[in-house]
PDB file of C-alpha atoms in Angstrom:
ATOM      1  CA  MET A   1      -2.951   8.805 -38.954  1.00  0.00           C
ATOM      2  CA  ILE A   2      -3.470  11.537 -36.362  1.00  0.00           C
ATOM      3  CA  TYR A   3      -1.329  11.397 -33.233  1.00  0.00           C
ATOM      4  CA  TYR A   4      -2.372  13.017 -29.933  1.00  0.00           C
ATOM      5  CA  LEU A   5       0.660  14.166 -27.998  1.00  0.00           C
ATOM      6  CA  GLY A   6       1.340  15.109 -24.415  1.00  0.00           C
ATOM      7  CA  LEU A   7       3.481  18.255 -24.224  1.00  0.00           C
ATOM      8  CA  TYR A   8       6.176  18.374 -21.547  1.00  0.00           C
ATOM      9  CA  PHE A   9       8.537  21.234 -20.824  1.00  0.00           C
ATOM     10  CA  ASN A  10      11.111  21.937 -18.130  1.00  0.00           C
ATOM     11  CA  TYR A  11      13.603  24.694 -18.870  1.00  0.00           C
ATOM     12  CA  ASP A  12      15.773  23.899 -15.827  1.00  0.00           C
ATOM     13  CA  ALA A  13      16.296  20.320 -16.999  1.00  0.00           C
ATOM     14  CA  PHE A  14      16.221  20.540 -20.805  1.00  0.00           C
ATOM     15  CA  LYS A  15      16.672  24.251 -21.604  1.00  0.00           C
ATOM     16  CA  ASP A  16      14.397  25.211 -24.517  1.00  0.00           C
ATOM     17  CA  CYS A  17      13.719  21.680 -25.773  1.00  0.00           C
ATOM     18  CA  LEU A  18      10.031  20.867 -26.031  1.00  0.00           C
ATOM     19  CA  ILE A  19       9.183  17.198 -25.500  1.00  0.00           C
ATOM     20  CA  LEU A  20       6.068  15.760 -27.137  1.00  0.00           C
ATOM     21  CA  VAL A  21       5.062  12.210 -26.192  1.00  0.00           C
ATOM     22  CA  ALA A  22       2.749   9.933 -28.170  1.00  0.00           C
ATOM     23  CA  ASN A  23       3.783   6.592 -26.669  1.00  0.00           C
ATOM     24  CA  ASN A  24       6.413   6.124 -23.983  1.00  0.00           C
ATOM     25  CA  SER A  25       5.941   2.357 -23.637  1.00  0.00           C
ATOM     26  CA  VAL A  26       8.475   1.613 -26.396  1.00  0.00           C
ATOM     27  CA  SER A  27      11.906   2.959 -27.280  1.00  0.00           C
ATOM     28  CA  PRO A  28      12.663   4.531 -30.650  1.00  0.00           C
ATOM     29  CA  ASN A  29      14.428   2.465 -33.270  1.00  0.00           C
ATOM     30  CA  ARG A  30      14.444   5.232 -35.875  1.00  0.00           C
ATOM     31  CA  VAL A  31      15.112   8.969 -35.637  1.00  0.00           C
ATOM     32  CA  VAL A  32      14.206  11.568 -38.273  1.00  0.00           C
ATOM     33  CA  LYS A  33      15.723  15.052 -37.892  1.00  0.00           C
ATOM     34  CA  LYS A  34      14.674  18.105 -39.866  1.00  0.00           C
ATOM     35  CA  ASP A  35      16.217  21.340 -38.586  1.00  0.00           C
ATOM     36  CA  ASP A  36      15.149  21.762 -34.927  1.00  0.00           C
ATOM     37  CA  VAL A  37      12.437  19.059 -35.067  1.00  0.00           C
ATOM     38  CA  VAL A  38      13.319  15.454 -34.272  1.00  0.00           C
ATOM     39  CA  GLY A  39      10.791  12.656 -34.777  1.00  0.00           C
ATOM     40  CA  LEU A  40      11.225   9.504 -32.719  1.00  0.00           C
ATOM     41  CA  TYR A  41       9.729   6.368 -34.256  1.00  0.00           C
ATOM     42  CA  PHE A  42       9.209   2.749 -33.320  1.00  0.00           C
ATOM     43  CA  ASN A  43       9.102   1.128 -36.742  1.00  0.00           C
ATOM     44  CA  ASP A  44       6.602   3.348 -38.597  1.00  0.00           C
ATOM     45  CA  GLU A  45       4.793   4.628 -35.482  1.00  0.00           C
ATOM     46  CA  LEU A  46       5.573   8.141 -34.261  1.00  0.00           C
ATOM     47  CA  ILE A  47       6.217   7.815 -30.531  1.00  0.00           C
ATOM     48  CA  GLY A  48       7.657  11.228 -29.729  1.00  0.00           C
ATOM     49  CA  ILE A  49       8.978  14.533 -30.969  1.00  0.00           C
ATOM     50  CA  ASN A  50      11.648  16.840 -29.616  1.00  0.00           C
ATOM     51  CA  ILE A  51      11.643  20.464 -30.719  1.00  0.00           C
ATOM     52  CA  PHE A  52      15.025  22.006 -29.987  1.00  0.00           C
ATOM     53  CA  ASN A  53      15.443  25.794 -29.733  1.00  0.00           C
ATOM     54  CA  SER A  54      11.706  25.987 -29.076  1.00  0.00           C
ATOM     55  CA  PHE A  55      12.012  29.597 -27.905  1.00  0.00           C
ATOM     56  CA  SER A  56      12.568  30.592 -31.536  1.00  0.00           C
ATOM     57  CA  TYR A  57       8.991  29.417 -32.222  1.00  0.00           C
ATOM     58  CA  PHE A  58       7.179  30.308 -28.954  1.00  0.00           C
ATOM     59  CA  LYS A  59       7.815  30.802 -25.241  1.00  0.00           C
ATOM     60  CA  LEU A  60       6.515  28.546 -22.477  1.00  0.00           C
ATOM     61  CA  ARG A  61       6.690  28.908 -18.734  1.00  0.00           C
ATOM     62  CA  LEU A  62       5.924  25.399 -17.597  1.00  0.00           C
ATOM     63  CA  LYS A  63       7.389  22.535 -15.591  1.00  0.00           C
ATOM     64  CA  GLY A  64       5.910  19.195 -16.475  1.00  0.00           C
ATOM     65  CA  LEU A  65       2.814  18.333 -18.481  1.00  0.00           C
ATOM     66  CA  LEU A  66       0.797  21.019 -20.251  1.00  0.00           C
ATOM     67  CA  VAL A  67      -2.723  20.128 -19.086  1.00  0.00           C
ATOM     68  CA  SER A  68      -4.745  22.405 -21.348  1.00  0.00           C
ATOM     69  CA  TYR A  69      -3.864  24.624 -24.267  1.00  0.00           C
ATOM     70  CA  ASN A  70      -5.345  27.118 -26.693  1.00  0.00           C
ATOM     71  CA  SER A  71      -6.015  26.461 -30.377  1.00  0.00           C
ATOM     72  CA  GLN A  72      -3.195  28.809 -31.472  1.00  0.00           C
ATOM     73  CA  LEU A  73      -0.549  26.681 -29.719  1.00  0.00           C
ATOM     74  CA  ASP A  74      -2.068  23.465 -31.100  1.00  0.00           C
ATOM     75  CA  ASN A  75      -2.142  24.956 -34.627  1.00  0.00           C
ATOM     76  CA  LEU A  76       1.455  26.196 -34.340  1.00  0.00           C
ATOM     77  CA  ILE A  77       2.820  22.830 -33.229  1.00  0.00           C
ATOM     78  CA  SER A  78       0.639  20.986 -35.763  1.00  0.00           C
ATOM     79  CA  SER A  79       1.893  23.186 -38.614  1.00  0.00           C
ATOM     80  CA  LEU A  80       5.525  22.951 -37.566  1.00  0.00           C
ATOM     81  CA  VAL A  81       5.435  19.148 -37.295  1.00  0.00           C
ATOM     82  CA  LYS A  82       3.515  18.814 -40.569  1.00  0.00           C
ATOM     83  CA  GLU A  83       6.117  20.981 -42.341  1.00  0.00           C
ATOM     84  CA  LYS A  84       9.159  19.244 -40.858  1.00  0.00           C
ATOM     85  CA  LEU A  85       8.053  15.595 -40.440  1.00  0.00           C
ATOM     86  CA  ASN A  86       4.888  15.391 -42.565  1.00  0.00           C
ATOM     87  CA  GLU A  87       2.940  13.990 -39.584  1.00  0.00           C
ATOM     88  CA  ASP A  88      -0.559  14.956 -38.414  1.00  0.00           C
ATOM     89  CA  VAL A  89      -0.390  15.759 -34.711  1.00  0.00           C
ATOM     90  CA  HIS A  90      -2.497  17.546 -32.118  1.00  0.00           C
ATOM     91  CA  LEU A  91      -1.965  18.266 -28.463  1.00  0.00           C
ATOM     92  CA  ALA A  92      -3.832  16.025 -26.042  1.00  0.00           C
ATOM     93  CA  ASP A  93      -6.203  17.683 -23.590  1.00  0.00           C
ATOM     94  CA  SER A  94      -5.259  16.374 -20.143  1.00  0.00           C
ATOM     95  CA  SER A  95      -7.781  18.494 -18.246  1.00  0.00           C
ATOM     96  CA  TYR A  96      -9.771  16.980 -15.408  1.00  0.00           C
ATOM     97  CA  TYR A  97     -13.528  16.655 -15.817  1.00  0.00           C
ATOM     98  CA  LEU A  98     -16.288  16.293 -13.257  1.00  0.00           C
ATOM     99  CA  GLY A  99     -19.031  13.791 -13.902  1.00  0.00           C
ATOM    100  CA  LYS A 100     -21.913  12.024 -12.243  1.00  0.00           C
ATOM    101  CA  ILE A 101     -22.318   8.253 -12.475  1.00  0.00           C
ATOM    102  CA  VAL A 102     -25.690   7.392 -14.000  1.00  0.00           C
ATOM    103  CA  SER A 103     -25.361   3.600 -14.130  1.00  0.00           C
ATOM    104  CA  LYS A 104     -22.900   0.718 -14.042  1.00  0.00           C
ATOM    105  CA  ASN A 105     -22.699  -2.301 -16.336  1.00  0.00           C
ATOM    106  CA  GLY A 106     -19.909  -4.696 -15.391  1.00  0.00           C
ATOM    107  CA  ASP A 107     -16.670  -2.731 -15.324  1.00  0.00           C
ATOM    108  CA  LEU A 108     -18.088   0.198 -17.313  1.00  0.00           C
ATOM    109  CA  TYR A 109     -19.820   3.245 -15.902  1.00  0.00           C
ATOM    110  CA  THR A 110     -22.170   5.550 -17.749  1.00  0.00           C
ATOM    111  CA  VAL A 111     -21.193   9.057 -16.684  1.00  0.00           C
ATOM    112  CA  LYS A 112     -23.008  12.355 -17.254  1.00  0.00           C
ATOM    113  CA  LEU A 113     -20.725  15.311 -17.894  1.00  0.00           C
ATOM    114  CA  SER A 114     -21.810  18.888 -18.536  1.00  0.00           C
ATOM    115  CA  THR A 115     -21.838  18.430 -22.320  1.00  0.00           C
ATOM    116  CA  GLU A 116     -22.269  14.694 -22.894  1.00  0.00           C
ATOM    117  CA  THR A 117     -23.028  11.266 -21.514  1.00  0.00           C
ATOM    118  CA  ALA A 118     -20.176   8.800 -21.997  1.00  0.00           C
ATOM    119  CA  LEU A 119     -18.752   5.442 -20.940  1.00  0.00           C
ATOM    120  CA  ALA A 120     -15.948   5.414 -18.383  1.00  0.00           C
ATOM    121  CA  SER A 121     -13.622   2.803 -16.868  1.00  0.00           C
ATOM    122  CA  SER A 122     -12.226   2.807 -13.371  1.00  0.00           C
ATOM    123  CA  LEU A 123      -9.145   1.194 -11.879  1.00  0.00           C
ATOM    124  CA  GLU A 124     -10.817   0.764  -8.508  1.00  0.00           C
ATOM    125  CA  SER A 125     -14.202   0.423  -6.878  1.00  0.00           C
ATOM    126  CA  ILE A 126     -16.249   3.628  -6.778  1.00  0.00           C
ATOM    127  CA  SER A 127     -18.610   4.400  -3.886  1.00  0.00           C
ATOM    128  CA  SER A 128     -19.571   7.970  -4.795  1.00  0.00           C
ATOM    129  CA  THR A 129     -21.710   9.100  -7.713  1.00  0.00           C
ATOM    130  CA  GLU A 130     -19.601  12.247  -8.285  1.00  0.00           C
ATOM    131  CA  VAL A 131     -16.279  11.471  -9.973  1.00  0.00           C
ATOM    132  CA  VAL A 132     -13.189  13.076 -11.514  1.00  0.00           C
ATOM    133  CA  LEU A 133     -12.274  11.894 -15.026  1.00  0.00           C
ATOM    134  CA  LEU A 134      -9.623  12.162 -17.721  1.00  0.00           C
ATOM    135  CA  LYS A 135     -10.257  11.773 -21.457  1.00  0.00           C
ATOM    136  CA  LYS A 136      -9.024   8.665 -23.256  1.00  0.00           C
ATOM    137  CA  GLU A 137      -6.492  10.758 -25.263  1.00  0.00           C
ATOM    138  CA  ALA A 138      -5.056  12.425 -22.120  1.00  0.00           C
ATOM    139  CA  PHE A 139      -1.679  11.830 -20.515  1.00  0.00           C
ATOM    140  CA  PHE A 140      -0.615  11.452 -16.905  1.00  0.00           C
ATOM    141  CA  GLU A 141       2.295  13.511 -15.515  1.00  0.00           C
ATOM    142  CA  THR A 142       4.420  10.356 -15.860  1.00  0.00           C
ATOM    143  CA  GLY A 143       3.973  10.318 -19.651  1.00  0.00           C
ATOM    144  CA  GLU A 144       1.671   7.303 -19.600  1.00  0.00           C
ATOM    145  CA  ARG A 145      -1.417   7.409 -21.818  1.00  0.00           C
ATOM    146  CA  VAL A 146      -4.835   7.166 -20.201  1.00  0.00           C
ATOM    147  CA  SER A 147      -5.938   4.901 -23.064  1.00  0.00           C
ATOM    148  CA  ASP A 148      -3.525   2.221 -21.785  1.00  0.00           C
ATOM    149  CA  PHE A 149      -5.627   1.858 -18.626  1.00  0.00           C
ATOM    150  CA  ILE A 150      -9.206   1.773 -19.913  1.00  0.00           C
ATOM    151  CA  ASP A 151     -11.604  -0.484 -21.729  1.00  0.00           C
ATOM    152  CA  GLU A 152     -11.428   0.272 -25.460  1.00  0.00           C
ATOM    153  CA  SER A 153     -15.141   1.172 -25.563  1.00  0.00           C
ATOM    154  CA  ALA A 154     -14.726   3.804 -22.822  1.00  0.00           C
ATOM    155  CA  SER A 155     -14.059   7.471 -23.555  1.00  0.00           C
ATOM    156  CA  TYR A 156     -12.939   8.428 -20.033  1.00  0.00           C
ATOM    157  CA  LEU A 157     -11.051   7.036 -17.047  1.00  0.00           C
ATOM    158  CA  ILE A 158     -12.402   7.676 -13.560  1.00  0.00           C
ATOM    159  CA  ILE A 159      -9.362   8.743 -11.542  1.00  0.00           C
ATOM    160  CA  GLY A 160     -11.065   9.609  -8.263  1.00  0.00           C
ATOM    161  CA  GLU A 161     -14.174  10.493  -6.378  1.00  0.00           C
ATOM    162  CA  GLU A 162     -15.261  14.106  -6.047  1.00  0.00           C
ATOM    163  CA  VAL A 163     -15.320  14.958  -2.333  1.00  0.00           C
ATOM    164  CA  SER A 164     -17.380  18.129  -2.475  1.00  0.00           C
ATOM    165  CA  GLN A 165     -20.959  18.074  -3.662  1.00  0.00           C
ATOM    166  CA  PHE A 166     -21.934  19.633  -6.968  1.00  0.00           C
ATOM    167  CA  ASP A 167     -25.281  19.813  -8.689  1.00  0.00           C
ATOM    168  CA  ASP A 168     -26.329  19.275 -12.290  1.00  0.00           C
TER     169      ASP A 168
END
């Protein structure tokens, strides 16, 4: 199984401990530690990872959620976790996307983005055709997964209406 993780970092609060979240809706009932890497599990499901002494692997200057990342950081964390915990992980892209609503069918919207057309859910009524979205695999700053708030057939969550006009 591949896990998509939200990466959180705050040196002032946790020093150089990197916090990776897969699911914060449950508490761990099993902990696996291998050197500086600690896997947090609920039964057999990986729900989080802590990487202590993270500055010995890489340096981050970040407070809160890492919204976007480069492939080198994703590969480094993936390799480290694979070596220490034998788990397949990748960082979740929590970037915002702009889209245009094409149609609506019940609670699902068909949205055109720059590179694709996809289904999206919304938590509230939408009056504009231009919207701001997050991917299903993304995380909120609070550590909650976007996928917990959307219809399972949707790939995106509409989180707001775009106030300025943009064209195709």
